[in-house]
mmCIF file of C-alpha atoms in Angstrom:
data_model
loop_
_atom_site.group_PDB
_atom_site.id
_atom_site.type_symbol
_atom_site.label_atom_id
_atom_site.label_comp_id
_atom_site.label_asym_id
_atom_site.label_seq_id
_atom_site.Cartn_x
_atom_site.Cartn_y
_atom_site.Cartn_z
ATOM 1 C CA UNK A 1 22.556 -33.012 61.039
ATOM 2 C CA UNK A 2 21.845 -35.339 58.119
ATOM 3 C CA UNK A 3 21.226 -33.242 55.028
ATOM 4 C CA UNK A 4 18.340 -34.241 52.757
ATOM 5 C CA UNK A 5 19.087 -35.767 49.368
ATOM 6 C CA UNK A 6 17.371 -33.601 46.752
ATOM 7 C CA UNK A 7 16.135 -34.317 43.240
ATOM 8 C CA UNK A 8 15.971 -31.027 41.327
ATOM 9 C CA UNK A 9 13.447 -31.237 38.473
ATOM 10 C CA UNK A 10 14.378 -28.269 36.306
ATOM 11 C CA UNK A 11 13.464 -28.168 32.637
ATOM 12 C CA UNK A 12 14.469 -24.466 32.614
ATOM 13 C CA UNK A 13 18.122 -25.226 33.382
ATOM 14 C CA UNK A 14 19.065 -24.770 29.733
ATOM 15 C CA UNK A 15 20.099 -21.189 29.020
ATOM 16 C CA UNK A 16 19.331 -19.866 32.504
ATOM 17 C CA UNK A 17 22.375 -19.228 34.657
ATOM 18 C CA UNK A 18 20.422 -18.536 37.826
ATOM 19 C CA UNK A 19 19.712 -22.267 38.259
ATOM 20 C CA UNK A 20 23.368 -23.104 37.777
ATOM 21 C CA UNK A 21 24.228 -20.534 40.458
ATOM 22 C CA UNK A 22 21.584 -21.964 42.790
ATOM 23 C CA UNK A 23 22.704 -25.576 42.394
ATOM 24 C CA UNK A 24 26.395 -24.691 42.653
ATOM 25 C CA UNK A 25 25.730 -22.861 45.926
ATOM 26 C CA UNK A 26 23.702 -25.766 47.303
ATOM 27 C CA UNK A 27 26.706 -27.986 46.509
ATOM 28 C CA UNK A 28 28.845 -25.827 48.809
ATOM 29 C CA UNK A 29 26.397 -26.577 51.653
ATOM 30 C CA UNK A 30 27.134 -30.271 51.204
ATOM 31 C CA UNK A 31 23.648 -31.075 49.912
ATOM 32 C CA UNK A 32 23.588 -34.187 47.752
ATOM 33 C CA UNK A 33 21.486 -33.390 44.727
ATOM 34 C CA UNK A 34 20.656 -34.710 41.289
ATOM 35 C CA UNK A 35 19.500 -32.230 38.651
ATOM 36 C CA UNK A 36 17.063 -33.731 36.140
ATOM 37 C CA UNK A 37 16.643 -31.633 32.977
ATOM 38 C CA UNK A 38 14.101 -32.969 30.504
ATOM 39 C CA UNK A 39 14.197 -31.645 26.938
ATOM 40 C CA UNK A 40 12.973 -32.507 23.462
ATOM 41 C CA UNK A 41 14.772 -35.283 21.612
ATOM 42 C CA UNK A 42 16.461 -32.736 19.321
ATOM 43 C CA UNK A 43 18.328 -30.941 22.101
ATOM 44 C CA UNK A 44 22.004 -31.624 22.767
ATOM 45 C CA UNK A 45 23.814 -29.903 25.655
ATOM 46 C CA UNK A 46 26.711 -27.644 24.724
ATOM 47 C CA UNK A 47 29.946 -27.635 26.665
ATOM 48 C CA UNK A 48 30.739 -29.558 29.817
ATOM 49 C CA UNK A 49 27.961 -30.660 32.140
ATOM 50 C CA UNK A 50 28.378 -31.273 35.904
ATOM 51 C CA UNK A 51 28.340 -34.950 36.854
ATOM 52 C CA UNK A 52 25.125 -34.584 38.861
ATOM 53 C CA UNK A 53 23.178 -32.970 35.997
ATOM 54 C CA UNK A 54 21.171 -35.457 33.924
ATOM 55 C CA UNK A 55 20.004 -34.214 30.526
ATOM 56 C CA UNK A 56 17.012 -36.219 29.326
ATOM 57 C CA UNK A 57 15.985 -35.705 25.666
ATOM 58 C CA UNK A 58 12.842 -37.773 26.040
ATOM 59 C CA UNK A 59 9.930 -36.251 24.101
ATOM 60 C CA UNK A 60 9.237 -35.046 20.568
ATOM 61 C CA UNK A 61 8.911 -31.318 19.971
ATOM 62 C CA UNK A 62 5.263 -31.527 18.870
ATOM 63 C CA UNK A 63 4.397 -33.281 22.131
ATOM 64 C CA UNK A 64 4.897 -30.032 24.012
ATOM 65 C CA UNK A 65 1.321 -29.306 22.907
ATOM 66 C CA UNK A 66 0.009 -32.577 24.381
ATOM 67 C CA UNK A 67 0.557 -32.122 28.125
ATOM 68 C CA UNK A 68 -0.216 -35.603 29.438
ATOM 69 C CA UNK A 69 1.577 -37.468 26.636
ATOM 70 C CA UNK A 70 4.723 -35.360 27.069
ATOM 71 C CA UNK A 71 4.726 -35.882 30.818
ATOM 72 C CA UNK A 72 4.045 -39.598 30.508
ATOM 73 C CA UNK A 73 7.287 -39.812 28.522
ATOM 74 C CA UNK A 74 9.136 -37.705 31.098
ATOM 75 C CA UNK A 75 7.886 -39.834 34.001
ATOM 76 C CA UNK A 76 8.955 -43.002 32.256
ATOM 77 C CA UNK A 77 12.375 -41.494 31.585
ATOM 78 C CA UNK A 78 13.018 -40.188 35.101
ATOM 79 C CA UNK A 79 12.175 -43.587 36.598
ATOM 80 C CA UNK A 80 14.727 -45.265 34.347
ATOM 81 C CA UNK A 81 17.449 -42.621 34.642
ATOM 82 C CA UNK A 82 17.372 -41.603 38.331
ATOM 83 C CA UNK A 83 17.684 -43.790 41.444
ATOM 84 C CA UNK A 84 14.610 -42.345 43.108
ATOM 85 C CA UNK A 85 15.061 -44.296 46.356
ATOM 86 C CA UNK A 86 18.275 -42.327 46.925
ATOM 87 C CA UNK A 87 16.385 -39.010 47.225
ATOM 88 C CA UNK A 88 14.429 -37.632 50.175
ATOM 89 C CA UNK A 89 12.695 -34.651 48.568
ATOM 90 C CA UNK A 90 11.963 -33.242 45.110
ATOM 91 C CA UNK A 91 12.282 -29.557 44.231
ATOM 92 C CA UNK A 92 10.147 -28.789 41.163
ATOM 93 C CA UNK A 93 11.168 -25.512 39.566
ATOM 94 C CA UNK A 94 7.829 -24.765 37.940
ATOM 95 C CA UNK A 95 4.257 -25.587 38.884
ATOM 96 C CA UNK A 96 2.835 -27.343 35.849
ATOM 97 C CA UNK A 97 5.616 -28.956 33.810
ATOM 98 C CA UNK A 98 8.097 -29.736 36.591
ATOM 99 C CA UNK A 99 5.512 -29.858 39.360
ATOM 100 C CA UNK A 100 3.431 -32.502 37.618
ATOM 101 C CA UNK A 101 6.448 -34.817 37.582
ATOM 102 C CA UNK A 102 7.047 -34.196 41.310
ATOM 103 C CA UNK A 103 3.347 -34.775 42.017
ATOM 104 C CA UNK A 104 3.347 -38.146 40.228
ATOM 105 C CA UNK A 105 6.595 -39.216 41.890
ATOM 106 C CA UNK A 106 4.986 -38.528 45.250
ATOM 107 C CA UNK A 107 1.996 -40.628 44.252
ATOM 108 C CA UNK A 108 4.151 -43.523 43.070
ATOM 109 C CA UNK A 109 7.110 -43.421 45.466
ATOM 110 C CA UNK A 110 5.957 -41.279 48.393
ATOM 111 C CA UNK A 111 8.661 -38.627 47.944
ATOM 112 C CA UNK A 112 7.591 -35.198 49.264
ATOM 113 C CA UNK A 113 8.176 -32.111 47.136
ATOM 114 C CA UNK A 114 8.278 -28.342 47.109
ATOM 115 C CA UNK A 115 7.189 -26.443 44.007
ATOM 116 C CA UNK A 116 7.929 -23.027 42.503
ATOM 117 C CA UNK A 117 5.375 -20.917 40.631
ATOM 118 C CA UNK A 118 6.795 -19.182 37.567
ATOM 119 C CA UNK A 119 5.597 -16.559 35.111
ATOM 120 C CA UNK A 120 4.646 -19.228 32.537
ATOM 121 C CA UNK A 121 2.533 -21.049 35.103
ATOM 122 C CA UNK A 122 0.447 -17.955 35.799
ATOM 123 C CA UNK A 123 0.345 -16.177 32.431
ATOM 124 C CA UNK A 124 0.101 -19.242 30.172
ATOM 125 C CA UNK A 125 -1.124 -22.331 32.026
ATOM 126 C CA UNK A 126 -3.531 -20.820 34.560
ATOM 127 C CA UNK A 127 -4.645 -17.981 32.296
ATOM 128 C CA UNK A 128 -5.160 -19.768 28.978
ATOM 129 C CA UNK A 129 -5.138 -23.552 29.547
ATOM 130 C CA UNK A 130 -8.287 -23.657 31.625
ATOM 131 C CA UNK A 131 -8.636 -27.442 31.374
ATOM 132 C CA UNK A 132 -5.319 -27.800 33.252
ATOM 133 C CA UNK A 133 -6.227 -25.526 36.176
ATOM 134 C CA UNK A 134 -7.423 -28.467 38.334
ATOM 135 C CA UNK A 135 -4.037 -30.124 37.730
ATOM 136 C CA UNK A 136 -2.201 -27.038 38.966
ATOM 137 C CA UNK A 137 -4.381 -26.884 42.078
ATOM 138 C CA UNK A 138 -3.760 -30.580 42.867
ATOM 139 C CA UNK A 139 -0.015 -30.048 42.533
ATOM 140 C CA UNK A 140 -0.154 -27.094 44.933
ATOM 141 C CA UNK A 141 -2.374 -29.005 47.368
ATOM 142 C CA UNK A 142 0.044 -31.944 47.595
ATOM 143 C CA UNK A 143 3.218 -29.829 47.838
ATOM 144 C CA UNK A 144 4.958 -29.402 51.203
ATOM 145 C CA UNK A 145 5.735 -25.790 50.279
ATOM 146 C CA UNK A 146 4.856 -23.425 47.434
ATOM 147 C CA UNK A 147 7.589 -20.948 46.502
ATOM 148 C CA UNK A 148 6.748 -17.588 44.934
ATOM 149 C CA UNK A 149 9.353 -15.120 43.782
ATOM 150 C CA UNK A 150 7.515 -12.090 45.186
ATOM 151 C CA UNK A 151 4.561 -11.223 47.391
ATOM 152 C CA UNK A 152 2.524 -9.536 44.610
ATOM 153 C CA UNK A 153 2.920 -12.695 42.535
ATOM 154 C CA UNK A 154 1.749 -14.863 45.430
ATOM 155 C CA UNK A 155 -1.218 -12.616 46.193
ATOM 156 C CA UNK A 156 -2.269 -12.470 42.540
ATOM 157 C CA UNK A 157 -1.983 -16.220 41.942
ATOM 158 C CA UNK A 158 -3.816 -17.313 45.079
ATOM 159 C CA UNK A 159 -6.409 -14.545 44.845
ATOM 160 C CA UNK A 160 -7.139 -15.106 41.163
ATOM 161 C CA UNK A 161 -6.878 -18.862 40.613
ATOM 162 C CA UNK A 162 -7.284 -20.646 43.956
ATOM 163 C CA UNK A 163 -10.864 -21.313 45.134
ATOM 164 C CA UNK A 164 -11.721 -19.595 48.432
ATOM 165 C CA UNK A 165 -12.001 -22.823 50.489
ATOM 166 C CA UNK A 166 -8.357 -23.639 49.638
ATOM 167 C CA UNK A 167 -6.790 -20.202 50.041
ATOM 168 C CA UNK A 168 -5.947 -20.346 53.738
ATOM 169 C CA UNK A 169 -4.229 -23.734 53.411
ATOM 170 C CA UNK A 170 -2.245 -22.566 50.389
ATOM 171 C CA UNK A 171 -1.285 -19.309 52.105
ATOM 172 C CA UNK A 172 0.046 -21.152 55.135
ATOM 173 C CA UNK A 173 2.518 -23.179 53.113
ATOM 174 C CA UNK A 174 3.477 -20.421 50.669
ATOM 175 C CA UNK A 175 6.932 -18.880 50.897
ATOM 176 C CA UNK A 176 8.217 -15.735 49.177
ATOM 177 C CA UNK A 177 11.812 -16.307 48.160
ATOM 178 C CA UNK A 178 13.528 -14.156 45.504
ATOM 179 C CA UNK A 179 16.271 -15.274 43.188
ATOM 180 C CA UNK A 180 19.855 -14.375 43.898
ATOM 181 C CA UNK A 181 22.239 -12.523 41.617
ATOM 182 C CA UNK A 182 25.542 -13.867 40.416
ATOM 183 C CA UNK A 183 28.375 -13.398 42.892
ATOM 184 C CA UNK A 184 30.147 -11.221 40.317
ATOM 185 C CA UNK A 185 27.850 -8.370 41.356
ATOM 186 C CA UNK A 186 28.517 -8.840 45.051
ATOM 187 C CA UNK A 187 32.272 -9.130 44.518
ATOM 188 C CA UNK A 188 32.249 -5.905 42.471
ATOM 189 C CA UNK A 189 29.877 -3.759 44.531
ATOM 190 C CA UNK A 190 30.118 -0.045 43.972
ATOM 191 C CA UNK A 191 30.546 2.645 46.591
ATOM 192 C CA UNK A 192 27.608 4.892 47.574
ATOM 193 C CA UNK A 193 26.867 7.309 44.779
ATOM 194 C CA UNK A 194 26.468 11.072 44.711
ATOM 195 C CA UNK A 195 24.976 13.427 42.138
ATOM 196 C CA UNK A 196 27.019 16.290 40.808
ATOM 197 C CA UNK A 197 23.948 18.051 39.438
ATOM 198 C CA UNK A 198 20.342 17.349 40.438
ATOM 199 C CA UNK A 199 19.158 18.767 37.114
ATOM 200 C CA UNK A 200 21.060 16.117 35.180
ATOM 201 C CA UNK A 201 20.057 12.444 35.190
ATOM 202 C CA UNK A 202 21.291 9.364 33.364
ATOM 203 C CA UNK A 203 18.599 6.690 33.177
ATOM 204 C CA UNK A 204 19.297 3.061 32.293
ATOM 205 C CA UNK A 205 17.118 0.161 31.129
ATOM 206 C CA UNK A 206 18.587 -3.355 31.081
ATOM 207 C CA UNK A 207 16.840 -6.256 29.363
ATOM 208 C CA UNK A 208 14.809 -7.032 26.282
ATOM 209 C CA UNK A 209 13.338 -4.041 24.472
ATOM 210 C CA UNK A 210 9.695 -4.720 23.708
ATOM 211 C CA UNK A 211 6.128 -3.763 24.528
ATOM 212 C CA UNK A 212 6.120 -5.563 27.868
ATOM 213 C CA UNK A 213 9.291 -3.821 29.034
ATOM 214 C CA UNK A 214 7.505 -0.573 28.183
ATOM 215 C CA UNK A 215 10.284 1.853 27.188
ATOM 216 C CA UNK A 216 7.608 4.061 25.593
ATOM 217 C CA UNK A 217 6.472 5.218 29.040
ATOM 218 C CA UNK A 218 10.022 5.996 30.135
ATOM 219 C CA UNK A 219 10.681 7.975 26.943
ATOM 220 C CA UNK A 220 7.501 9.979 27.579
ATOM 221 C CA UNK A 221 8.667 10.622 31.162
ATOM 222 C CA UNK A 222 12.039 11.774 29.844
ATOM 223 C CA UNK A 223 10.301 14.227 27.542
ATOM 224 C CA UNK A 224 8.353 15.640 30.504
ATOM 225 C CA UNK A 225 11.583 16.123 32.445
ATOM 226 C CA UNK A 226 13.334 17.718 29.464
ATOM 227 C CA UNK A 227 10.490 20.218 29.098
ATOM 228 C CA UNK A 228 11.051 21.089 32.754
ATOM 229 C CA UNK A 229 14.709 21.856 32.055
ATOM 230 C CA UNK A 230 16.345 18.582 33.112
ATOM 231 C CA UNK A 231 19.280 17.232 31.129
ATOM 232 C CA UNK A 232 18.152 13.635 30.597
ATOM 233 C CA UNK A 233 19.994 10.751 28.945
ATOM 234 C CA UNK A 234 18.286 7.376 28.506
ATOM 235 C CA UNK A 235 20.394 4.278 27.749
ATOM 236 C CA UNK A 236 18.801 0.947 26.878
ATOM 237 C CA UNK A 237 21.036 -2.124 27.102
ATOM 238 C CA UNK A 238 19.474 -5.207 25.565
ATOM 239 C CA UNK A 239 18.124 -6.932 22.504
ATOM 240 C CA UNK A 240 15.325 -5.287 20.522
ATOM 241 C CA UNK A 241 12.737 -8.052 20.167
ATOM 242 C CA UNK A 242 9.986 -6.014 18.472
ATOM 243 C CA UNK A 243 10.756 -4.261 15.199
ATOM 244 C CA UNK A 244 8.820 -1.082 15.992
ATOM 245 C CA UNK A 245 11.399 -0.149 18.621
ATOM 246 C CA UNK A 246 14.196 -0.060 16.056
ATOM 247 C CA UNK A 247 12.378 2.880 14.466
ATOM 248 C CA UNK A 248 11.040 4.431 17.667
ATOM 249 C CA UNK A 249 14.346 4.730 19.519
ATOM 250 C CA UNK A 250 16.031 6.505 16.602
ATOM 251 C CA UNK A 251 13.593 9.426 16.883
ATOM 252 C CA UNK A 252 14.996 10.740 20.142
ATOM 253 C CA UNK A 253 18.482 12.247 20.351
ATOM 254 C CA UNK A 254 18.628 11.688 24.130
ATOM 255 C CA UNK A 255 18.174 7.900 23.695
ATOM 256 C CA UNK A 256 21.070 5.486 23.195
ATOM 257 C CA UNK A 257 20.577 1.789 22.466
ATOM 258 C CA UNK A 258 23.320 -0.751 23.195
ATOM 259 C CA UNK A 259 23.061 -4.389 22.187
ATOM 260 C CA UNK A 260 23.061 -7.160 24.766
ATOM 261 C CA UNK A 261 26.434 -7.485 26.501
ATOM 262 C CA UNK A 262 28.161 -9.562 29.152
ATOM 263 C CA UNK A 263 28.277 -8.588 32.794
ATOM 264 C CA UNK A 264 31.858 -7.302 32.519
ATOM 265 C CA UNK A 265 30.637 -4.597 30.119
ATOM 266 C CA UNK A 266 27.248 -4.176 31.744
ATOM 267 C CA UNK A 267 28.770 -3.140 35.054
ATOM 268 C CA UNK A 268 30.335 -0.141 33.307
ATOM 269 C CA UNK A 269 26.960 0.967 31.957
ATOM 270 C CA UNK A 270 25.406 0.642 35.414
ATOM 271 C CA UNK A 271 28.171 2.777 36.904
ATOM 272 C CA UNK A 272 27.722 5.448 34.239
ATOM 273 C CA UNK A 273 23.996 5.705 35.067
ATOM 274 C CA UNK A 274 22.178 7.346 37.984
ATOM 275 C CA UNK A 275 18.930 5.373 38.232
ATOM 276 C CA UNK A 276 17.398 2.194 36.805
ATOM 277 C CA UNK A 277 13.912 2.840 35.423
ATOM 278 C CA UNK A 278 12.014 -0.316 34.397
ATOM 279 C CA UNK A 279 8.214 0.144 34.408
ATOM 280 C CA UNK A 280 7.467 -3.258 32.850
ATOM 281 C CA UNK A 281 3.842 -4.155 32.323
ATOM 282 C CA UNK A 282 4.428 -7.671 33.740
ATOM 283 C CA UNK A 283 7.415 -8.812 35.765
ATOM 284 C CA UNK A 284 7.884 -11.885 37.971
ATOM 285 C CA UNK A 285 10.899 -10.382 39.717
ATOM 286 C CA UNK A 286 13.634 -8.928 37.526
ATOM 287 C CA UNK A 287 17.203 -9.642 38.569
ATOM 288 C CA UNK A 288 18.346 -6.387 36.967
ATOM 289 C CA UNK A 289 16.862 -4.430 39.891
ATOM 290 C CA UNK A 290 19.150 -6.262 42.323
ATOM 291 C CA UNK A 291 22.129 -5.970 39.969
ATOM 292 C CA UNK A 292 21.598 -2.207 39.681
ATOM 293 C CA UNK A 293 21.284 -1.877 43.455
ATOM 294 C CA UNK A 294 24.653 -3.606 43.874
ATOM 295 C CA UNK A 295 26.122 -0.700 41.881
ATOM 296 C CA UNK A 296 24.443 1.913 44.066
ATOM 297 C CA UNK A 297 21.564 2.741 41.714
ATOM 298 C CA UNK A 298 18.124 3.544 43.106
ATOM 299 C CA UNK A 299 15.403 1.731 41.166
ATOM 300 C CA UNK A 300 11.977 2.574 39.768
ATOM 301 C CA UNK A 301 9.730 -0.449 39.260
ATOM 302 C CA UNK A 302 6.134 -1.385 38.489
ATOM 303 C CA UNK A 303 3.526 -1.228 41.233
ATOM 304 C CA UNK A 304 1.910 -4.599 41.855
ATOM 305 C CA UNK A 305 4.453 -6.588 39.845
ATOM 306 C CA UNK A 306 7.360 -8.817 40.836
ATOM 307 C CA UNK A 307 9.802 -6.437 42.496
ATOM 308 C CA UNK A 308 7.133 -4.435 44.282
ATOM 309 C CA UNK A 309 6.843 -5.443 47.928
ATOM 310 C CA UNK A 310 10.508 -6.384 48.286
ATOM 311 C CA UNK A 311 11.069 -3.075 50.090
ATOM 312 C CA UNK A 312 8.948 -0.322 51.563
ATOM 313 C CA UNK A 313 8.160 2.644 49.329
ATOM 314 C CA UNK A 314 11.083 5.067 49.181
ATOM 315 C CA UNK A 315 13.550 2.619 50.728
ATOM 316 C CA UNK A 316 15.596 1.788 47.617
ATOM 317 C CA UNK A 317 13.418 3.584 45.062
ATOM 318 C CA UNK A 318 9.760 3.890 44.092
ATOM 319 C CA UNK A 319 6.953 1.941 42.468
ATOM 320 C CA UNK A 320 4.997 3.488 39.597
ATOM 321 C CA UNK A 321 1.956 2.950 37.424
ATOM 322 C CA UNK A 322 3.571 1.748 34.159
ATOM 323 C CA UNK A 323 0.935 3.602 32.164
ATOM 324 C CA UNK A 324 1.649 6.990 33.765
ATOM 325 C CA UNK A 325 4.639 8.893 32.353
ATOM 326 C CA UNK A 326 3.731 11.757 34.701
ATOM 327 C CA UNK A 327 4.159 9.532 37.758
ATOM 328 C CA UNK A 328 7.379 8.040 36.383
ATOM 329 C CA UNK A 329 8.778 11.547 35.879
ATOM 330 C CA UNK A 330 7.661 12.544 39.370
ATOM 331 C CA UNK A 331 9.347 9.538 40.975
ATOM 332 C CA UNK A 332 12.571 10.180 39.048
ATOM 333 C CA UNK A 333 12.562 13.691 40.565
ATOM 334 C CA UNK A 334 11.937 12.163 44.005
ATOM 335 C CA UNK A 335 15.006 9.961 43.530
ATOM 336 C CA UNK A 336 17.120 12.951 42.536
ATOM 337 C CA UNK A 337 15.977 14.853 45.608
ATOM 338 C CA UNK A 338 17.078 12.087 48.010
ATOM 339 C CA UNK A 339 19.792 10.482 45.971
ATOM 340 C CA UNK A 340 22.592 9.821 48.444
ATOM 341 C CA UNK A 341 20.348 8.098 51.002
ATOM 342 C CA UNK A 342 18.665 5.956 48.348
ATOM 343 C CA UNK A 343 21.996 4.960 46.805
ATOM 344 C CA UNK A 344 23.455 3.958 50.178
ATOM 345 C CA UNK A 345 20.355 1.974 51.095
ATOM 346 C CA UNK A 346 20.264 0.224 47.693
ATOM 347 C CA UNK A 347 23.838 -0.960 48.187
ATOM 348 C CA UNK A 348 23.075 -2.316 51.647
ATOM 349 C CA UNK A 349 19.858 -3.994 50.510
ATOM 350 C CA UNK A 350 21.561 -5.778 47.591
ATOM 351 C CA UNK A 351 23.033 -8.200 50.136
ATOM 352 C CA UNK A 352 19.562 -9.730 50.427
ATOM 353 C CA UNK A 353 20.114 -11.316 47.015
ATOM 354 C CA UNK A 354 23.118 -13.505 47.795
ATOM 355 C CA UNK A 355 22.620 -17.153 46.900
ATOM 356 C CA UNK A 356 24.134 -18.184 50.227
ATOM 357 C CA UNK A 357 21.310 -16.571 52.202
ATOM 358 C CA UNK A 358 18.656 -17.887 49.830
ATOM 359 C CA UNK A 359 20.035 -21.438 49.920
ATOM 360 C CA UNK A 360 19.790 -21.479 53.719
ATOM 361 C CA UNK A 361 16.064 -20.955 53.321
ATOM 362 C CA UNK A 362 15.850 -23.715 50.705
ATOM 363 C CA UNK A 363 17.672 -26.064 53.068
ATOM 364 C CA UNK A 364 15.063 -25.267 55.724
ATOM 365 C CA UNK A 365 12.262 -26.018 53.247
ATOM 366 C CA UNK A 366 13.851 -29.322 52.196
ATOM 367 C CA UNK A 367 14.343 -30.443 55.800
ATOM 368 C CA UNK A 368 10.814 -29.393 56.752
ATOM 369 C CA UNK A 369 9.325 -31.322 53.820
ATOM 370 C CA UNK A 370 11.130 -34.501 54.890
ATOM 371 C CA UNK A 371 10.079 -34.099 58.540
ATOM 372 C CA UNK A 372 6.447 -33.415 57.674
ATOM 373 C CA UNK A 373 6.386 -36.478 55.468
#
């Protein structure tokens, strides 16, 4: 089988290791790919860069606010930097910024594309930049496939921003495909966990500490459990990005805050915990859920947000209303009451998030886009 030649348009490559993991895994499949990373003129890559990654500092910082001018510069740059005739399909890693480039390349050169919908597309472009909504819809209409990271995200985006006459067509070519986790977590999977004492629980939060991540609700749930006689410890691993939490977290003796750390240290904190509790207000997916599962931790996540819908209720953990400390406390008790089964199932289910399995699906999407074209 002749593998398609792929142009990856990925302005989010900088500072995001998941794309490096994705592209490295695609390389192992023998897929020929060029990775085009457009940035402002002030950016300079740090460290070594793979030979097939093209950094393109092609627009001025202020032009980020002028959508069509910025993307005119990017289009001009990609035409001069990349041999477009050597590529069969474009993978745009966001709807508006990257997808607009793919859309125009299809118009000019006839190259089909698939497009991903990210958090910024939904919560910034579609929500606030109303004048650009028709652009987003045209990009989706011309794409061979639309990739969402979770079913709730797909349902929300199509239900909220796509006109009814277009919904069926968009649904038919939409694919739910989560991100993978770094192979470090798969190579260092834990064994199924047990609880020594169902009245004692060690809760962990991993990620930024701010209003959206909603540690306030988890603290309130911990207080409910402590009043009921549970010995609760709550550890937050991550950077405090809102000043109020520096003061808030110091009030509670059962709370420990640890600054952001590498995965070699993070795995120890996962293994010292019993359950991951992350009732974020908004979440596109959240790789930390899959990381925690690889260490045998059941997970508690937000109903209707990114991770919800990956598994049936009670399979690897439970969904909650992020505004209900009572429900969060109740679901923590449900985890404790069925801990060994949930831990075993979480470990098994973590295999779903290997890049190898996910890349097989991307290969199918690439090949399908070329055939349909």
